Coordinates of C-alpha atoms in Angstrom, one line a residue:
M799 CA 128.8 89.2 112.6
D800 CA 126.1 87.0 113.8
N801 CA 123.0 87.1 111.9
R802 CA 120.9 85.3 113.7
I803 CA 118.2 85.7 115.3
T804 CA 118.7 85.7 118.9
N805 CA 115.1 83.8 121.2
S806 CA 115.1 87.5 123.6
V807 CA 113.9 88.5 119.9
L808 CA 111.2 86.0 119.9
K809 CA 110.1 86.3 123.9
Q810 CA 109.2 90.0 122.9
L811 CA 106.8 88.9 120.7
A812 CA 104.6 88.2 123.4
G813 CA 102.7 90.8 124.2
A814 CA 102.8 92.9 121.5
K815 CA 99.7 95.3 121.6
V816 CA 98.4 95.2 118.0
L817 CA 95.2 96.3 116.4
V818 CA 93.6 94.7 114.2
I819 CA 91.2 96.1 111.5
G820 CA 89.5 94.5 109.0
D821 CA 86.2 92.4 107.2
V822 CA 86.7 89.2 109.4
V823 CA 85.1 86.0 108.3
L824 CA 83.8 82.7 109.3
D825 CA 85.6 79.8 108.3
H826 CA 84.1 77.0 108.0
F827 CA 85.6 73.2 107.3
V828 CA 83.8 69.7 106.3
W829 CA 86.0 67.0 106.0
G830 CA 85.4 63.6 104.3
E831 CA 85.9 61.6 101.7
V832 CA 85.5 60.2 98.3
D833 CA 84.7 56.8 97.0
R834 CA 82.2 57.2 94.7
I835 CA 80.8 59.9 91.9
S836 CA 77.1 60.4 92.0
P837 CA 74.5 59.3 89.2
E838 CA 73.2 62.7 89.0
A839 CA 76.4 64.2 88.0
P840 CA 79.9 64.2 86.6
V841 CA 81.0 64.9 90.9
P842 CA 82.3 63.7 93.7
V843 CA 80.1 62.5 96.7
V844 CA 81.6 63.3 99.6
R845 CA 80.6 61.8 103.0
V846 CA 81.7 63.3 105.8
L847 CA 83.1 63.1 108.4
R848 CA 83.4 65.9 110.6
E849 CA 83.0 69.6 110.3
D850 CA 85.2 73.1 112.1
D851 CA 84.1 76.7 112.5
M852 CA 87.5 78.8 112.7
P853 CA 88.1 82.6 112.6
G854 CA 89.1 83.6 108.4
A855 CA 90.3 86.3 107.1
A856 CA 91.2 89.4 109.5
A857 CA 90.2 87.4 111.6
N858 CA 92.7 84.4 111.7
V859 CA 95.1 87.7 111.4
A860 CA 94.1 88.4 115.1
I861 CA 93.8 83.7 116.2
N862 CA 97.7 84.2 114.5
L863 CA 98.9 86.9 116.8
A864 CA 97.3 85.5 120.3
S865 CA 99.1 82.1 118.7
I866 CA 102.2 83.3 119.4
D867 CA 101.3 84.9 122.4
A868 CA 100.6 88.2 121.4
K869 CA 97.5 90.4 122.5
P870 CA 95.3 91.5 119.3
I871 CA 92.4 93.7 119.2
M872 CA 90.0 93.0 116.4
L873 CA 88.3 96.2 115.4
S874 CA 85.6 95.0 112.7
I875 CA 81.7 94.5 112.5
I876 CA 79.7 91.5 112.3
G877 CA 76.0 90.7 111.4
D878 CA 73.1 89.8 114.0
D879 CA 73.2 86.1 113.6
S880 CA 73.8 83.1 115.4
D881 CA 77.8 82.6 112.6
G882 CA 78.7 86.3 113.9
D883 CA 77.8 85.0 117.6
H884 CA 79.8 82.6 116.9
L885 CA 82.8 84.0 115.5
R886 CA 83.0 86.7 117.9
E887 CA 83.5 83.3 120.3
L888 CA 85.5 81.9 118.8
L889 CA 87.4 84.8 119.4
L890 CA 87.0 85.6 122.9
N891 CA 88.4 82.1 123.5
N892 CA 91.6 82.1 121.5
N893 CA 92.1 85.2 123.7
V894 CA 91.0 88.3 121.5
D895 CA 90.1 91.2 123.3
C896 CA 86.4 92.0 120.8
N897 CA 85.4 95.0 122.5
Y898 CA 85.8 96.8 119.2
L899 CA 84.0 93.8 117.1
T900 CA 80.3 95.9 116.1
V901 CA 77.5 94.8 115.2
D902 CA 75.3 95.7 112.9
S903 CA 71.3 94.4 112.1
G904 CA 71.2 95.1 109.1
R905 CA 73.7 92.7 107.1
K906 CA 75.0 88.6 107.8
T907 CA 78.2 87.7 108.9
T908 CA 80.4 86.1 105.7
R909 CA 81.0 82.9 105.6
K910 CA 83.1 80.8 103.8
T911 CA 82.6 76.6 103.3
R912 CA 85.4 74.8 101.8
I913 CA 85.0 70.7 101.5
I914 CA 88.0 68.8 101.9
A915 CA 88.2 65.0 101.0
R916 CA 91.4 63.3 101.7
S917 CA 93.6 66.9 101.9
Q918 CA 91.7 67.2 98.7
H919 CA 90.5 71.3 98.0
V920 CA 86.6 69.7 96.5
V921 CA 85.0 73.2 95.9
R922 CA 84.6 76.4 98.4
V923 CA 81.3 78.0 98.7
D924 CA 80.7 81.5 99.8
W925 CA 77.9 83.9 102.0
D926 CA 79.4 86.5 101.0
S927 CA 78.0 90.4 102.7
K928 CA 79.5 93.4 101.9
I929 CA 79.8 97.2 104.3
D930 CA 79.2 100.4 102.3
N931 CA 79.6 103.9 103.6
D932 CA 76.1 104.5 105.6
V933 CA 77.7 100.8 108.0
I934 CA 81.0 102.4 108.5
S935 CA 79.6 106.1 109.7
R936 CA 76.6 104.5 111.2
H937 CA 78.4 102.4 113.5
N938 CA 81.4 105.4 114.3
I939 CA 84.4 102.5 112.8
L940 CA 86.5 105.6 112.8
S941 CA 85.9 107.0 116.5
S942 CA 86.7 103.8 117.3
I943 CA 90.1 103.4 115.4
K944 CA 91.2 106.5 116.9
K945 CA 90.3 105.2 120.2
A946 CA 91.8 101.8 119.8
L947 CA 94.8 103.4 118.8
A948 CA 95.7 105.0 122.3
D949 CA 96.5 101.2 123.5
C950 CA 98.2 99.7 120.4
E951 CA 102.1 99.4 119.2
A952 CA 101.3 98.8 115.8
V953 CA 98.3 98.4 113.6
I954 CA 97.1 96.1 110.6
V955 CA 95.2 96.8 107.8
Q956 CA 94.5 94.0 106.7
D957 CA 92.0 94.1 103.1
Y958 CA 90.1 91.9 102.0
N959 CA 87.8 94.3 99.8
K960 CA 84.7 93.5 101.6
G961 CA 83.9 97.1 102.6
M962 CA 85.9 97.4 105.9
I963 CA 88.7 98.9 104.5
Q964 CA 87.9 102.4 103.0
Q965 CA 90.5 105.4 101.9
S966 CA 89.3 107.3 105.5
V967 CA 90.5 104.3 107.3
F968 CA 94.2 105.3 105.7
D969 CA 93.8 109.3 106.3
L970 CA 93.2 108.4 110.3
L971 CA 96.4 106.4 110.3
K972 CA 98.2 109.2 109.0
E973 CA 98.2 110.9 112.6
A974 CA 99.2 107.3 114.1
D975 CA 102.7 107.2 115.2
V976 CA 102.8 103.3 115.3
P977 CA 104.2 100.8 112.6
I978 CA 101.5 100.2 110.0
I979 CA 101.4 96.7 108.7
I980 CA 99.1 96.6 105.4
D981 CA 98.0 93.1 104.3
P982 CA 96.8 95.0 100.8
N983 CA 94.1 93.1 98.2
R984 CA 94.7 93.2 94.4
Y985 CA 91.3 93.9 93.3
H986 CA 90.7 97.8 95.6
S987 CA 91.1 101.4 93.6
I988 CA 92.7 102.6 96.8
K989 CA 95.6 104.1 98.3
Y990 CA 97.7 102.1 100.8
S991 CA 99.5 104.7 102.9
G992 CA 101.2 103.1 105.7
T993 CA 105.0 101.4 107.1
I994 CA 105.2 98.0 105.5
A995 CA 102.5 96.1 102.5
T996 CA 103.1 92.6 102.3
P997 CA 101.5 91.8 98.7
N998 CA 101.9 88.1 97.4
A999 CA 103.5 88.1 93.8
D1000 CA 99.9 87.9 92.1
E1001 CA 98.8 91.0 94.6
A1002 CA 102.3 92.5 93.4
E1003 CA 102.0 92.4 89.6
I1004 CA 98.8 94.0 89.5
L1005 CA 99.2 96.9 92.6
S1006 CA 102.0 97.9 90.8
G1007 CA 100.4 97.9 87.0
V1008 CA 103.3 96.4 85.5
N1009 CA 103.4 94.5 82.8
I1010 CA 105.9 91.7 83.4
G1011 CA 105.5 89.4 80.1
N1012 CA 106.8 85.8 79.9
Y1013 CA 109.1 86.9 83.2
S1014 CA 108.2 86.0 87.1
V1015 CA 107.6 88.8 89.7
A1016 CA 111.3 87.8 91.5
D1017 CA 112.5 88.3 87.9
R1018 CA 111.1 92.3 88.2
L1019 CA 111.3 93.1 91.6
P1020 CA 112.8 96.6 90.4
E1021 CA 110.3 98.1 88.1
I1022 CA 107.5 96.3 89.8
S1023 CA 108.4 97.8 93.5
K1024 CA 109.3 101.0 91.9
A1025 CA 105.6 101.3 90.2
I1026 CA 104.2 100.4 93.2
F1027 CA 106.0 103.3 96.0
E1028 CA 104.8 105.7 93.0
R1029 CA 101.5 104.4 93.1
H1030 CA 100.7 104.4 97.0
N1031 CA 102.4 105.8 100.0
L1032 CA 104.6 103.0 101.6
D1033 CA 108.3 103.0 103.3
Q1034 CA 109.0 99.4 102.5
L1035 CA 107.4 95.6 100.8
I1036 CA 107.7 92.5 101.8
I1037 CA 106.0 90.8 98.4
T1038 CA 106.4 87.0 99.1
L1039 CA 107.4 84.9 96.7
S1040 CA 105.8 81.2 96.9
E1041 CA 108.3 78.9 96.5
K1042 CA 111.5 81.9 95.8
G1043 CA 110.8 83.2 99.4
L1044 CA 110.3 86.8 99.8
A1045 CA 111.8 90.3 99.4
L1046 CA 112.4 93.2 100.9
C1047 CA 112.3 96.4 98.9
S1048 CA 113.1 99.9 100.2
K1049 CA 111.5 102.9 99.0
N1050 CA 115.4 103.8 97.7
G1051 CA 115.9 100.5 95.5
E1052 CA 117.4 98.3 98.0
I1053 CA 116.1 94.9 97.7
K1054 CA 116.6 92.1 100.5
T1055 CA 116.0 88.7 99.5
M1056 CA 115.3 85.7 101.5
P1057 CA 114.9 81.9 100.6
V1058 CA 111.9 80.0 101.6
A1059 CA 112.4 79.2 105.5
K1060 CA 112.0 75.2 105.0
T1061 CA 111.0 73.1 101.4
H1062 CA 108.5 70.5 102.6
N1063 CA 105.4 68.8 101.4
V1064 CA 102.6 72.4 100.7
Y1065 CA 99.0 70.8 102.1
D1066 CA 97.6 74.7 102.3
V1067 CA 98.5 77.9 101.6
S1068 CA 95.0 79.2 102.9
G1069 CA 96.1 82.2 105.7
A1070 CA 99.6 82.1 104.7
G1071 CA 99.7 85.6 104.0
D1072 CA 98.0 86.2 107.4
T1073 CA 100.5 84.3 109.3
V1074 CA 102.9 86.5 107.8
V1075 CA 101.5 90.0 108.6
A1076 CA 100.7 88.6 111.8
T1077 CA 104.0 87.6 112.4
L1078 CA 105.6 90.7 111.0
A1079 CA 103.5 93.1 112.5
A1080 CA 104.0 91.5 116.4
A1081 CA 108.0 92.5 116.1
L1082 CA 107.9 95.2 115.0
A1083 CA 105.7 96.7 117.3
K1084 CA 108.6 95.5 119.5
K1085 CA 111.0 97.7 118.0
V1086 CA 112.5 94.6 116.1
D1087 CA 114.6 95.2 112.6
A1088 CA 112.6 94.7 109.2
W1089 CA 115.3 92.3 107.9
D1090 CA 115.3 90.2 111.2
A1091 CA 111.3 90.6 111.7
C1092 CA 111.4 88.9 107.6
K1093 CA 113.1 85.8 108.9
I1094 CA 110.6 84.8 111.6
A1095 CA 107.6 86.2 109.2
N1096 CA 109.2 83.3 106.7
A1097 CA 109.9 81.0 109.4
A1098 CA 106.3 81.1 110.2
A1099 CA 104.7 80.9 106.9
A1100 CA 106.6 77.6 105.9
I1101 CA 105.0 76.0 108.9
V1102 CA 101.7 76.9 108.2
V1103 CA 101.6 75.8 104.7
G1104 CA 102.2 72.5 106.0
K1105 CA 99.0 71.6 107.7
M1106 CA 96.0 71.7 106.6
G1107 CA 93.1 74.0 107.1
T1108 CA 93.1 78.1 107.8
A1109 CA 96.4 77.1 110.4
T1110 CA 98.6 78.8 112.9
T1111 CA 101.7 78.6 114.5
T1112 CA 103.5 79.2 117.5
R1113 CA 106.6 81.1 119.0
L1114 CA 108.0 77.5 120.6
E1115 CA 107.6 75.9 116.6
I1116 CA 109.1 78.9 115.1
Q1117 CA 112.2 79.1 117.4
E1118 CA 112.9 75.1 116.6
L1119 CA 112.7 75.7 112.9
L1120 CA 114.9 78.5 113.2
N1121 CA 117.7 76.2 115.0
E1122 CA 116.9 73.6 112.7
I1123 CA 117.6 75.7 109.6
G1124 CA 120.9 77.3 111.8
N1125 CA 119.0 80.8 111.7
L1126 CA 118.9 81.0 115.9
K1127 CA 121.0 81.9 118.2
L1128 CA 119.8 80.4 121.8
E1129 CA 120.8 83.7 124.6
T1130 CA 120.7 82.4 128.7

């Protein structure tokens, strides 16, 4: 049997209507060079060459969806400030629906500044702002979710543990008849409920509560996946395993593993999980089989880790990589 992805499957990703719920961030990148150490302290002096702003956290998921020609709908809360205005502008410029991006006058938009010199990440500076239950209630976020559900084919819940994702969100999403894809947070004490969750290896270990000792997560997948299914209401798990690829785990104990799509220089892993959840959701929205969706997401992740910064990929890049590794079947 031919198990390759067809180019017609990749074409289906275009137009997928995906609702993205989660905490949003303005990612600020400072690019420069280091040619001396500060006389004031043993730290490098970065000579700034340029600066870039990009949508981060759940907003990066929305951008990843747009880059593969899906139709993302962003549902979140920003501050009443210039960073919030700029973040909205960046999203709109990338064809992200921002009708459910709410402004809260009582908070600042979260901003993360990364200083990078000669491809080396020197330091990160965060201006964090958390959302509490009063903010969720005051802006009728649950009502907005219910309204947005009527016009989507899949939902992504992106949990960065900054307050946007509450247990009440999952209680509401139980009524949805579309795939619910969850990117969980290792530090959030919440019961996740949905179709598929996409933890990385570290997150899976913590979410499971399994002490793996000197073993790797890849070595203990049966115990870890079983424990996560017992703690959370999920149909399947996709555990990303860095250089070991990924694993698709089902409630019945079945585990299928997939090697990395391509081995190359890894420049930046920031945002790779966002790419996985975005491509996976677009595929599931169009009723692509979960294993085939994993192949697409695996290829997309391999592409973005070879780029610097909060990167995205395109359907053409995914098609070219799948073809390169012999996992693409061209249809006329």
